[in-house]
Amino acid sequence: LSGPPYELAVRGGRFLTCGPDVPEGSTLLVRRGLIGGFAKPGEIFQAKRTIDASHRIVMPGLVNAHTHAAMSLFRGLADDLPLSAWLGRIWPAEAAAVSPEMVYWCSLLSCCEMLLSGTTLFGDSYFFEEEVARAAERAGVRAVCGQGVIDLAAPDAPAGQGLKRLRSYLENFSASALTRPAVFCHSVYGCSPETLAKAWELAGQFGRKFFIHLAETAAEVRECVRRRGVTPLRLLERLGLLSESCVLVHAVHLEKGETRLAAERGVAAVHCPESNMKLAAGIAPLGLLRRAGVRLALGSDSAASNNDLDMFREMGTAARLHRLAAPVDAAPGAAEIFWLATGAGAEVLGFECGVLEPGRLADLVILEPNQPHLWPEGPGAEQLVFCGRGADVRTVVVGGEVVVEERRLTRVDAAEVMARVRELAREAGLGGKG
Ligand SMILES: [Zn+2]
């Protein structure tokens, strides 16, 4: 613990590290944005700044592995509709409202919501993704920014120009400590096999991850079999797309053989239970996926299909849902669900965070457990999965920087962002009262 002073010290409290245990009352030390080590209670160290988190819980920042941050504008639009009818409302609204300015401000709103509920890294998939990156940089949250590709006209590319747009996006994106580019093909019904193969090639050429909504509904699988002769997953296999950089979002309607194939190819899958419930898509076979060995993460999907980005709620839903979906003894336990939203999610998105241990990124959350709904204090992560709320988050650190301090965002004026988004909603004829 010698050398120059540490940038930041976080004195616990109880540490939920998701890795090796750390004694209560230890102090987490940050140097150059990384966790430099832990000082034992009473051990001497020097730090420029110390946060007192005694009587609190210190845990890794949460990872939301799939969202469309800009869609916060459409929160509350077309609630109560299943996926196909919901898309029938959302797509025209997007055609009318999506612009670089809209993506920036509405993504910034989501960044505020995510940080205030303990998310420090998210996987995004939308259009004008440079603007998502700009919003993430401004708020101080990490993001993998997946530029959307569809065959029809997109808000940022005319029909048939999506790949050209993707190439220039990948060429011009300047990755930073916080943000990285990625490729997002909407789905096997939104992209032709040729488009999928070419987008995949570009992802490989630039060394980026490839995201796709896959097997979200039974209708998608039926339609793919009718048009292409194979299921969506087997279509990707036929095109040579299944590998470690491929991230399947939803993966609801997969058979046992498909889960094994996905595991063999090293593919990852993002489970979005609240979106799947809200849009009546079905229940993902989490038991099959984990037994097959598919790398898993947890995501909220957009604020239009959830309708919040609170990963505590998402974890609670996942933990409860799978007790109905599978035999209780095959359902993942709450501790495993917590892992999906921390270390496992970080691994799927390719960032060295999600675990509080030396050498990892100093991305952490300080939570207030001394509240009636969390009392008496439970010993592990289970309590937070079943009873925790985003609003329990007090302070958030990303890369050693305090970006939320006692529930106040340090880099962004949330009231200004909300006012801008209300104006955008009014301009788009989406209500925006108040
Ligand atoms: Zn999605």
CSV table of C-alpha atoms and ligand atoms in Angstrom, one decimal:
chain,number,residue,atom,x,y,z
A,1,LEU,CA,0.0,0.0,0.0
A,2,SER,CA,3.0,2.3,-0.3
A,3,GLY,CA,3.9,4.6,-3.3
A,4,PRO,CA,2.1,7.8,-4.2
A,5,PRO,CA,-1.3,8.5,-2.6
A,6,TYR,CA,-4.3,6.7,-4.0
A,7,GLU,CA,-6.8,8.8,-5.9
A,8,LEU,CA,-9.7,7.4,-3.9
A,9,ALA,CA,-10.4,5.3,-0.9
A,10,VAL,CA,-13.8,3.7,-0.1
A,11,ARG,CA,-14.0,2.7,3.5
A,12,GLY,CA,-16.5,-0.1,4.0
A,13,GLY,CA,-19.0,-1.3,5.1
A,14,ARG,CA,-19.7,-4.6,3.8
A,15,PHE,CA,-18.2,-5.6,0.5
A,16,LEU,CA,-20.2,-7.8,-2.0
A,17,THR,CA,-17.2,-8.3,-4.3
A,18,CYS,CA,-18.5,-11.0,-6.6
A,19,GLY,CA,-15.0,-12.4,-6.1
A,20,PRO,CA,-12.7,-13.2,-3.2
A,21,ASP,CA,-14.1,-12.1,0.1
A,22,VAL,CA,-12.9,-9.0,1.8
A,23,PRO,CA,-13.2,-8.4,5.6
A,24,GLU,CA,-15.9,-6.0,6.7
A,25,GLY,CA,-14.4,-2.6,7.4
A,26,SER,CA,-11.7,-2.9,4.8
A,27,THR,CA,-10.9,0.0,2.5
A,28,LEU,CA,-11.0,-0.2,-1.3
A,29,LEU,CA,-8.2,1.8,-2.9
A,30,VAL,CA,-8.2,3.2,-6.4
A,31,ARG,CA,-5.2,4.1,-8.5
A,32,ARG,CA,-5.3,5.1,-12.2
A,33,GLY,CA,-9.0,4.2,-12.5
A,34,LEU,CA,-8.4,0.7,-11.3
A,35,ILE,CA,-8.9,-1.1,-8.0
A,36,GLY,CA,-5.4,-0.9,-6.5
A,37,GLY,CA,-6.0,-3.2,-3.5
A,38,PHE,CA,-7.8,-3.4,-0.2
A,39,ALA,CA,-6.4,-2.0,3.1
A,40,LYS,CA,-7.3,-4.1,6.1
A,41,PRO,CA,-9.1,-2.4,9.0
A,42,GLY,CA,-6.5,-0.2,10.8
A,43,GLU,CA,-3.9,-0.5,8.0
A,44,ILE,CA,-2.2,2.8,7.0
A,45,PHE,CA,-2.5,4.3,3.5
A,46,GLN,CA,-2.6,7.7,1.8
A,47,ALA,CA,-5.5,8.8,-0.4
A,48,LYS,CA,-6.5,12.1,-1.9
A,49,ARG,CA,-10.1,11.5,-1.1
A,50,THR,CA,-11.9,9.1,1.2
A,51,ILE,CA,-15.6,8.1,1.0
A,52,ASP,CA,-17.0,6.8,4.2
A,53,ALA,CA,-19.2,3.8,3.4
A,54,SER,CA,-19.2,2.3,6.8
A,55,HIS,CA,-22.6,0.7,7.6
A,56,ARG,CA,-23.2,0.6,3.9
A,57,ILE,CA,-22.9,-2.1,1.1
A,58,VAL,CA,-20.2,-1.7,-1.5
A,59,MET,CA,-20.8,-3.8,-4.6
A,60,PRO,CA,-19.7,-3.8,-8.3
A,61,GLY,CA,-21.5,-1.5,-10.6
A,62,LEU,CA,-24.3,-3.3,-12.5
A,63,VAL,CA,-24.2,-4.2,-16.1
A,64,ASN,CA,-27.2,-3.7,-18.4
A,65,ALA,CA,-26.2,-5.8,-21.4
A,66,HIS,CA,-29.0,-4.7,-23.7
A,67,THR,CA,-30.9,-1.5,-24.1
A,68,HIS,CA,-31.9,1.2,-26.6
A,69,ALA,CA,-31.1,4.2,-24.4
A,70,ALA,CA,-32.7,6.8,-26.8
A,71,MET,CA,-36.0,5.0,-26.6
A,72,SER,CA,-36.7,6.7,-23.2
A,73,LEU,CA,-38.7,9.1,-25.4
A,74,PHE,CA,-41.2,6.4,-26.1
A,75,ARG,CA,-41.7,5.3,-22.5
A,76,GLY,CA,-45.4,4.7,-22.0
A,77,LEU,CA,-46.2,4.6,-25.7
A,78,ALA,CA,-48.2,1.6,-26.8
A,79,ASP,CA,-48.2,-0.2,-23.5
A,80,ASP,CA,-50.3,-3.3,-23.3
A,81,LEU,CA,-49.6,-4.5,-26.8
A,82,PRO,CA,-47.7,-7.7,-27.9
A,83,LEU,CA,-44.5,-7.4,-29.9
A,84,SER,CA,-45.8,-7.2,-33.5
A,85,ALA,CA,-48.5,-4.7,-32.7
A,86,TRP,CA,-46.1,-2.8,-30.5
A,87,LEU,CA,-43.6,-2.5,-33.3
A,88,GLY,CA,-46.4,-1.2,-35.5
A,89,ARG,CA,-46.7,1.8,-33.1
A,90,ILE,CA,-43.1,2.3,-32.3
A,91,TRP,CA,-41.6,2.2,-35.8
A,92,PRO,CA,-43.7,5.1,-37.2
A,93,ALA,CA,-43.0,7.1,-34.0
A,94,GLU,CA,-39.3,6.5,-34.5
A,95,ALA,CA,-39.5,7.5,-38.2
A,96,ALA,CA,-41.0,10.8,-37.0
A,97,ALA,CA,-38.9,11.6,-34.0
A,98,VAL,CA,-35.4,10.1,-34.2
A,99,SER,CA,-32.6,12.6,-34.9
A,100,PRO,CA,-29.1,13.0,-33.6
A,101,GLU,CA,-30.4,15.6,-31.1
A,102,MET,CA,-33.1,13.2,-29.9
A,103,VAL,CA,-30.7,10.3,-29.6
A,104,TYR,CA,-28.3,12.4,-27.6
A,105,TRP,CA,-30.8,13.9,-25.1
A,106,CYS,CA,-32.9,10.8,-24.7
A,107,SER,CA,-29.8,8.6,-24.2
A,108,LEU,CA,-28.5,11.1,-21.7
A,109,LEU,CA,-31.8,10.7,-19.8
A,110,SER,CA,-31.3,7.0,-19.7
A,111,CYS,CA,-27.7,7.4,-18.6
A,112,CYS,CA,-29.0,9.5,-15.7
A,113,GLU,CA,-31.5,6.8,-14.8
A,114,MET,CA,-29.0,4.0,-15.1
A,115,LEU,CA,-26.3,5.7,-13.0
A,116,LEU,CA,-28.9,6.6,-10.3
A,117,SER,CA,-29.9,3.0,-10.2
A,118,GLY,CA,-26.4,1.6,-10.0
A,119,THR,CA,-25.7,0.7,-13.6
A,120,THR,CA,-22.1,1.6,-14.7
A,121,LEU,CA,-21.9,-0.2,-18.0
A,122,PHE,CA,-24.5,-0.8,-20.7
A,123,GLY,CA,-24.7,-2.4,-24.1
A,124,ASP,CA,-26.7,-0.1,-26.4
A,125,SER,CA,-28.2,-0.8,-29.8
A,126,TYR,CA,-29.7,1.9,-31.9
A,127,PHE,CA,-29.2,4.5,-34.6
A,128,PHE,CA,-26.9,7.6,-34.5
A,129,GLU,CA,-24.8,5.6,-31.9
A,130,GLU,CA,-22.1,8.4,-31.9
A,131,GLU,CA,-24.7,10.4,-30.0
A,132,VAL,CA,-25.2,7.6,-27.5
A,133,ALA,CA,-21.4,7.5,-27.0
A,134,ARG,CA,-21.4,11.3,-26.5
A,135,ALA,CA,-24.2,11.1,-23.9
A,136,ALA,CA,-22.3,8.3,-22.0
A,137,GLU,CA,-19.1,10.3,-22.0
A,138,ARG,CA,-20.9,13.3,-20.7
A,139,ALA,CA,-22.6,11.3,-17.9
A,140,GLY,CA,-19.5,9.3,-17.1
A,141,VAL,CA,-21.0,5.8,-17.7
A,142,ARG,CA,-19.4,3.0,-19.8
A,143,ALA,CA,-21.2,1.9,-23.0
A,144,VAL,CA,-20.8,-0.5,-25.8
A,145,CYS,CA,-22.4,1.4,-28.7
A,146,GLY,CA,-23.9,-0.9,-31.3
A,147,GLN,CA,-24.8,0.9,-34.5
A,148,GLY,CA,-28.1,-0.4,-35.9
A,149,VAL,CA,-28.4,-2.0,-39.3
A,150,ILE,CA,-31.7,-2.8,-41.0
A,151,ASP,CA,-32.6,-3.3,-44.7
A,152,LEU,CA,-35.4,-0.7,-44.7
A,153,ALA,CA,-34.7,3.0,-44.4
A,154,ALA,CA,-33.3,3.8,-41.0
A,155,PRO,CA,-33.3,7.2,-39.2
A,156,ASP,CA,-29.6,7.6,-40.1
A,157,ALA,CA,-29.4,5.8,-43.5
A,158,PRO,CA,-31.7,5.4,-46.5
A,159,ALA,CA,-32.9,1.9,-47.5
A,160,GLY,CA,-30.0,-0.3,-48.6
A,161,GLN,CA,-27.3,2.1,-47.2
A,162,GLY,CA,-27.1,0.6,-43.7
A,163,LEU,CA,-23.8,-1.2,-44.3
A,164,LYS,CA,-22.2,1.9,-45.8
A,165,ARG,CA,-23.3,3.8,-42.8
A,166,LEU,CA,-22.0,1.1,-40.5
A,167,ARG,CA,-18.6,1.1,-42.1
A,168,SER,CA,-18.2,4.8,-41.7
A,169,TYR,CA,-19.4,4.6,-38.1
A,170,LEU,CA,-16.7,1.9,-37.3
A,171,GLU,CA,-14.0,3.9,-39.1
A,172,ASN,CA,-14.7,7.2,-37.4
A,173,PHE,CA,-15.6,6.1,-33.8
A,174,SER,CA,-12.8,7.0,-31.4
A,175,ALA,CA,-13.0,4.5,-28.6
A,176,SER,CA,-12.2,5.7,-25.1
A,177,ALA,CA,-11.9,4.3,-21.6
A,178,LEU,CA,-15.7,4.6,-21.4
A,179,THR,CA,-17.1,3.9,-24.8
A,180,ARG,CA,-16.5,1.4,-27.6
A,181,PRO,CA,-18.3,0.8,-30.9
A,182,ALA,CA,-20.1,-2.4,-31.9
A,183,VAL,CA,-22.4,-3.8,-34.6
A,184,PHE,CA,-26.1,-4.3,-34.1
A,185,CYS,CA,-28.2,-6.1,-36.7
A,186,HIS,CA,-31.8,-5.7,-35.7
A,187,SER,CA,-33.0,-9.3,-36.4
A,188,VAL,CA,-33.2,-12.0,-39.0
A,189,TYR,CA,-36.5,-10.4,-40.2
A,190,GLY,CA,-35.0,-6.9,-40.3
A,191,CYS,CA,-31.9,-7.9,-42.1
A,192,SER,CA,-31.5,-10.2,-45.1
A,193,PRO,CA,-28.9,-13.0,-44.9
A,194,GLU,CA,-26.6,-11.0,-47.2
A,195,THR,CA,-26.8,-8.0,-44.9
A,196,LEU,CA,-26.2,-10.2,-41.8
A,197,ALA,CA,-23.1,-11.7,-43.5
A,198,LYS,CA,-21.7,-8.4,-44.5
A,199,ALA,CA,-22.3,-6.7,-41.2
A,200,TRP,CA,-20.7,-9.7,-39.5
A,201,GLU,CA,-17.7,-9.3,-41.8
A,202,LEU,CA,-17.4,-5.6,-40.9
A,203,ALA,CA,-17.6,-6.4,-37.2
A,204,GLY,CA,-14.7,-8.9,-37.6
A,205,GLN,CA,-12.7,-6.5,-39.7
A,206,PHE,CA,-12.8,-3.9,-36.9
A,207,GLY,CA,-12.6,-6.4,-34.1
A,208,ARG,CA,-16.0,-5.5,-32.7
A,209,LYS,CA,-18.9,-7.4,-31.1
A,210,PHE,CA,-22.0,-8.3,-33.1
A,211,PHE,CA,-25.4,-8.0,-31.4
A,212,ILE,CA,-28.7,-9.3,-32.8
A,213,HIS,CA,-32.2,-9.8,-31.4
A,214,LEU,CA,-32.8,-13.5,-31.9
A,215,ALA,CA,-35.6,-15.9,-31.4
A,216,GLU,CA,-37.5,-13.3,-29.5
A,217,THR,CA,-41.0,-14.7,-30.4
A,218,ALA,CA,-42.4,-18.0,-31.7
A,219,ALA,CA,-43.7,-16.1,-34.7
A,220,GLU,CA,-40.2,-15.0,-35.6
A,221,VAL,CA,-39.0,-18.6,-35.6
A,222,ARG,CA,-41.9,-19.8,-37.6
A,223,GLU,CA,-41.5,-17.1,-40.2
A,224,CYS,CA,-37.7,-17.8,-40.5
A,225,VAL,CA,-38.3,-21.5,-41.0
A,226,ARG,CA,-40.9,-20.7,-43.7
A,227,ARG,CA,-38.7,-18.2,-45.6
A,228,ARG,CA,-35.2,-19.6,-45.0
A,229,GLY,CA,-35.9,-23.2,-44.2
A,230,VAL,CA,-34.1,-23.1,-40.9
A,231,THR,CA,-34.6,-21.5,-37.4
A,232,PRO,CA,-33.0,-18.1,-36.7
A,233,LEU,CA,-30.1,-19.6,-34.8
A,234,ARG,CA,-29.4,-22.2,-37.5
A,235,LEU,CA,-29.5,-19.4,-40.1
A,236,LEU,CA,-26.7,-17.7,-38.2
A,237,GLU,CA,-24.8,-21.0,-38.1
A,238,ARG,CA,-25.3,-21.4,-41.8
A,239,LEU,CA,-23.9,-17.9,-42.4
A,240,GLY,CA,-21.0,-18.7,-40.2
A,241,LEU,CA,-21.9,-16.0,-37.7
A,242,LEU,CA,-21.8,-18.0,-34.5
A,243,SER,CA,-18.7,-17.3,-32.5
A,244,GLU,CA,-17.4,-15.7,-29.3
A,245,SER,CA,-18.0,-12.1,-30.5
A,246,CYS,CA,-21.7,-12.9,-31.3
A,247,VAL,CA,-24.2,-11.7,-28.7
A,248,LEU,CA,-27.8,-13.0,-29.0
A,249,VAL,CA,-30.4,-10.8,-27.4
A,250,HIS,CA,-33.5,-12.5,-26.0
A,251,ALA,CA,-32.9,-16.1,-27.1
A,252,VAL,CA,-36.4,-17.0,-25.9
A,253,HIS,CA,-37.4,-19.7,-28.4
A,254,LEU,CA,-34.4,-22.0,-28.6
A,255,GLU,CA,-34.5,-25.8,-28.5
A,256,LYS,CA,-32.2,-27.9,-26.4
A,257,GLY,CA,-30.0,-28.7,-29.5
A,258,GLU,CA,-29.8,-25.0,-30.3
A,259,THR,CA,-28.6,-24.1,-26.8
A,260,ARG,CA,-25.9,-26.8,-27.1
A,261,LEU,CA,-24.8,-25.4,-30.5
A,262,ALA,CA,-24.7,-21.8,-29.1
A,263,ALA,CA,-22.5,-23.1,-26.2
A,264,GLU,CA,-20.2,-25.0,-28.6
A,265,ARG,CA,-19.7,-21.9,-30.7
A,266,GLY,CA,-19.0,-19.7,-27.6
A,267,VAL,CA,-21.9,-17.4,-28.3
A,268,ALA,CA,-23.3,-15.2,-25.5
A,269,ALA,CA,-26.9,-14.5,-24.8
A,270,VAL,CA,-28.6,-11.5,-23.0
A,271,HIS,CA,-31.7,-12.4,-21.1
A,272,CYS,CA,-34.3,-9.6,-20.9
A,273,PRO,CA,-37.1,-11.0,-18.8
A,274,GLU,CA,-39.2,-7.9,-18.2
A,275,SER,CA,-39.3,-7.0,-21.9
A,276,ASN,CA,-40.2,-10.6,-22.8
A,277,MET,CA,-43.0,-10.5,-20.2
A,278,LYS,CA,-44.3,-7.1,-21.3
A,279,LEU,CA,-44.3,-7.9,-25.0
A,280,ALA,CA,-45.7,-11.4,-24.4
A,281,ALA,CA,-42.7,-12.9,-26.1
A,282,GLY,CA,-42.3,-15.9,-23.9
A,283,ILE,CA,-39.9,-17.2,-21.2
A,284,ALA,CA,-36.3,-17.7,-22.2
A,285,PRO,CA,-35.0,-21.2,-21.4
A,286,LEU,CA,-32.5,-20.0,-18.9
A,287,GLY,CA,-32.1,-23.4,-17.3
A,288,LEU,CA,-31.2,-25.0,-20.7
A,289,LEU,CA,-28.9,-22.1,-21.6
A,290,ARG,CA,-26.9,-22.3,-18.4
A,291,ARG,CA,-26.7,-26.1,-18.3
A,292,ALA,CA,-25.5,-26.0,-21.9
A,293,GLY,CA,-22.8,-23.5,-20.9
A,294,VAL,CA,-23.9,-20.5,-22.9
A,295,ARG,CA,-22.3,-17.3,-21.6
A,296,LEU,CA,-25.2,-15.2,-20.1
A,297,ALA,CA,-25.9,-11.6,-19.2
A,298,LEU,CA,-29.0,-9.6,-18.1
A,299,GLY,CA,-30.5,-6.7,-19.9
A,300,SER,CA,-33.5,-4.4,-19.5
A,301,ASP,CA,-34.2,-3.8,-23.2
A,302,SER,CA,-35.6,-0.3,-23.8
A,303,ALA,CA,-37.6,2.0,-21.6
A,304,ALA,CA,-40.4,1.5,-24.1
A,305,SER,CA,-40.6,-2.2,-23.5
A,306,ASN,CA,-39.9,-2.5,-19.8
A,307,ASN,CA,-40.5,0.4,-18.8
A,308,ASP,CA,-37.6,1.3,-16.6
A,309,LEU,CA,-33.9,0.6,-16.7
A,310,ASP,CA,-33.6,-0.4,-13.0
A,311,MET,CA,-31.4,-3.5,-13.0
A,312,PHE,CA,-32.4,-4.3,-9.4
A,313,ARG,CA,-35.9,-4.8,-10.6
A,314,GLU,CA,-34.7,-6.8,-13.5
A,315,MET,CA,-32.7,-9.1,-11.2
A,316,GLY,CA,-35.7,-9.6,-9.0
A,317,THR,CA,-38.0,-10.4,-11.9
A,318,ALA,CA,-35.4,-12.9,-13.3
A,319,ALA,CA,-35.0,-14.6,-10.0
A,320,ARG,CA,-38.8,-15.0,-9.5
A,321,LEU,CA,-39.8,-15.8,-13.1
A,322,HIS,CA,-37.6,-18.8,-13.5
A,323,ARG,CA,-39.1,-20.5,-10.4
A,324,LEU,CA,-42.3,-20.7,-12.4
A,325,ALA,CA,-40.6,-21.4,-15.8
A,326,ALA,CA,-38.5,-24.4,-14.7
A,327,PRO,CA,-38.6,-26.9,-11.9
A,328,VAL,CA,-37.6,-24.9,-8.8
A,329,ASP,CA,-34.4,-26.9,-8.4
A,330,ALA,CA,-33.3,-26.1,-12.0
A,331,ALA,CA,-34.0,-22.4,-11.6
A,332,PRO,CA,-30.9,-20.1,-11.2
A,333,GLY,CA,-30.5,-18.9,-7.6
A,334,ALA,CA,-30.5,-15.2,-6.7
A,335,ALA,CA,-26.7,-15.2,-6.3
A,336,GLU,CA,-26.4,-16.5,-9.8
A,337,ILE,CA,-28.8,-13.8,-11.1
A,338,PHE,CA,-26.6,-11.2,-9.3
A,339,TRP,CA,-23.6,-12.6,-11.1
A,340,LEU,CA,-25.3,-12.2,-14.5
A,341,ALA,CA,-25.8,-8.5,-13.8
A,342,THR,CA,-22.2,-8.0,-12.6
A,343,GLY,CA,-19.2,-10.2,-13.5
A,344,ALA,CA,-20.9,-12.2,-16.2
A,345,GLY,CA,-22.4,-9.2,-17.9
A,346,ALA,CA,-19.0,-7.4,-17.9
A,347,GLU,CA,-17.4,-10.4,-19.5
A,348,VAL,CA,-20.1,-10.5,-22.3
A,349,LEU,CA,-19.6,-6.8,-23.0
A,350,GLY,CA,-15.8,-7.2,-22.8
A,351,PHE,CA,-15.0,-4.8,-20.0
A,352,GLU,CA,-12.8,-5.7,-17.0
A,353,CYS,CA,-15.3,-4.6,-14.4
A,354,GLY,CA,-18.1,-6.4,-12.5
A,355,VAL,CA,-15.9,-7.8,-9.7
A,356,LEU,CA,-14.3,-5.9,-6.9
A,357,GLU,CA,-10.7,-7.2,-7.0
A,358,PRO,CA,-7.3,-5.7,-7.6
A,359,GLY,CA,-6.5,-4.9,-11.2
A,360,ARG,CA,-10.2,-4.5,-12.3
A,361,LEU,CA,-11.8,-1.2,-13.3
A,362,ALA,CA,-12.9,0.8,-10.2
A,363,ASP,CA,-16.6,0.7,-11.1
A,364,LEU,CA,-18.7,0.4,-7.9
A,365,VAL,CA,-21.9,1.2,-6.2
A,366,ILE,CA,-22.5,2.2,-2.6
A,367,LEU,CA,-25.9,1.3,-1.3
A,368,GLU,CA,-27.9,2.1,1.8
A,369,PRO,CA,-29.1,-1.1,3.6
A,370,ASN,CA,-30.5,0.6,6.7
A,371,GLN,CA,-34.0,0.9,5.4
A,372,PRO,CA,-37.2,-0.9,6.3
A,373,HIS,CA,-37.6,-2.8,3.0
A,374,LEU,CA,-34.1,-4.2,3.3
A,375,TRP,CA,-34.3,-5.0,7.0
A,376,PRO,CA,-33.0,-7.1,8.8
A,377,GLU,CA,-29.9,-7.1,6.7
A,378,GLY,CA,-29.3,-10.3,4.7
A,379,PRO,CA,-25.9,-11.9,4.5
A,380,GLY,CA,-25.4,-12.0,0.7
A,381,ALA,CA,-26.6,-10.7,-2.7
A,382,GLU,CA,-29.9,-12.5,-2.4
A,383,GLN,CA,-31.4,-9.8,-0.3
A,384,LEU,CA,-30.6,-7.2,-2.9
A,385,VAL,CA,-31.9,-9.3,-5.8
A,386,PHE,CA,-35.3,-9.9,-4.1
A,387,CYS,CA,-35.7,-6.6,-2.1
A,388,GLY,CA,-33.2,-4.1,-3.6
A,389,ARG,CA,-34.2,-1.1,-5.6
A,390,GLY,CA,-32.3,1.3,-7.8
A,391,ALA,CA,-33.3,4.1,-5.4
A,392,ASP,CA,-31.2,2.4,-2.6
A,393,VAL,CA,-28.1,3.4,-4.5
A,394,ARG,CA,-26.4,6.4,-2.8
A,395,THR,CA,-23.0,6.8,-4.6
A,396,VAL,CA,-21.6,5.5,-7.8
A,397,VAL,CA,-18.0,5.4,-8.9
A,398,VAL,CA,-16.9,4.8,-12.5
A,399,GLY,CA,-13.2,4.4,-13.2
A,400,GLY,CA,-12.4,5.9,-9.9
A,401,GLU,CA,-14.5,9.0,-10.5
A,402,VAL,CA,-17.5,9.8,-8.4
A,403,VAL,CA,-20.3,10.2,-10.9
A,404,VAL,CA,-23.2,10.0,-8.4
A,405,GLU,CA,-22.7,11.4,-4.9
A,406,GLU,CA,-25.5,10.9,-2.4
A,407,ARG,CA,-28.0,10.5,-5.2
A,408,ARG,CA,-26.9,13.6,-7.1
A,409,LEU,CA,-25.3,13.2,-10.5
A,410,THR,CA,-22.0,15.1,-10.5
A,411,ARG,CA,-21.6,15.7,-14.2
A,412,VAL,CA,-25.1,16.2,-15.4
A,413,ASP,CA,-28.0,18.4,-14.4
A,414,ALA,CA,-30.9,15.9,-14.5
A,415,ALA,CA,-33.5,18.6,-14.4
A,416,GLU,CA,-32.1,20.2,-17.6
A,417,VAL,CA,-32.0,16.8,-19.4
A,418,MET,CA,-35.6,16.0,-18.4
A,419,ALA,CA,-36.8,19.5,-19.6
A,420,ARG,CA,-35.1,18.9,-23.0
A,421,VAL,CA,-36.7,15.4,-23.3
A,422,ARG,CA,-40.1,16.9,-22.5
A,423,GLU,CA,-39.7,19.4,-25.3
A,424,LEU,CA,-38.6,16.6,-27.7
A,425,ALA,CA,-41.7,14.6,-26.7
A,426,ARG,CA,-43.9,17.6,-27.3
A,427,GLU,CA,-42.3,18.2,-30.7
A,428,ALA,CA,-42.9,14.6,-31.6
A,429,GLY,CA,-46.6,14.8,-30.5
A,430,LEU,CA,-46.0,12.3,-27.8
A,431,GLY,CA,-47.7,14.2,-25.0
A,432,GLY,CA,-45.1,15.2,-22.5
A,433,LYS,CA,-47.4,16.8,-19.9
A,434,GLY,CA,-46.3,18.7,-16.9
B,1,ZN,ZN,-33.9,-4.8,-27.9
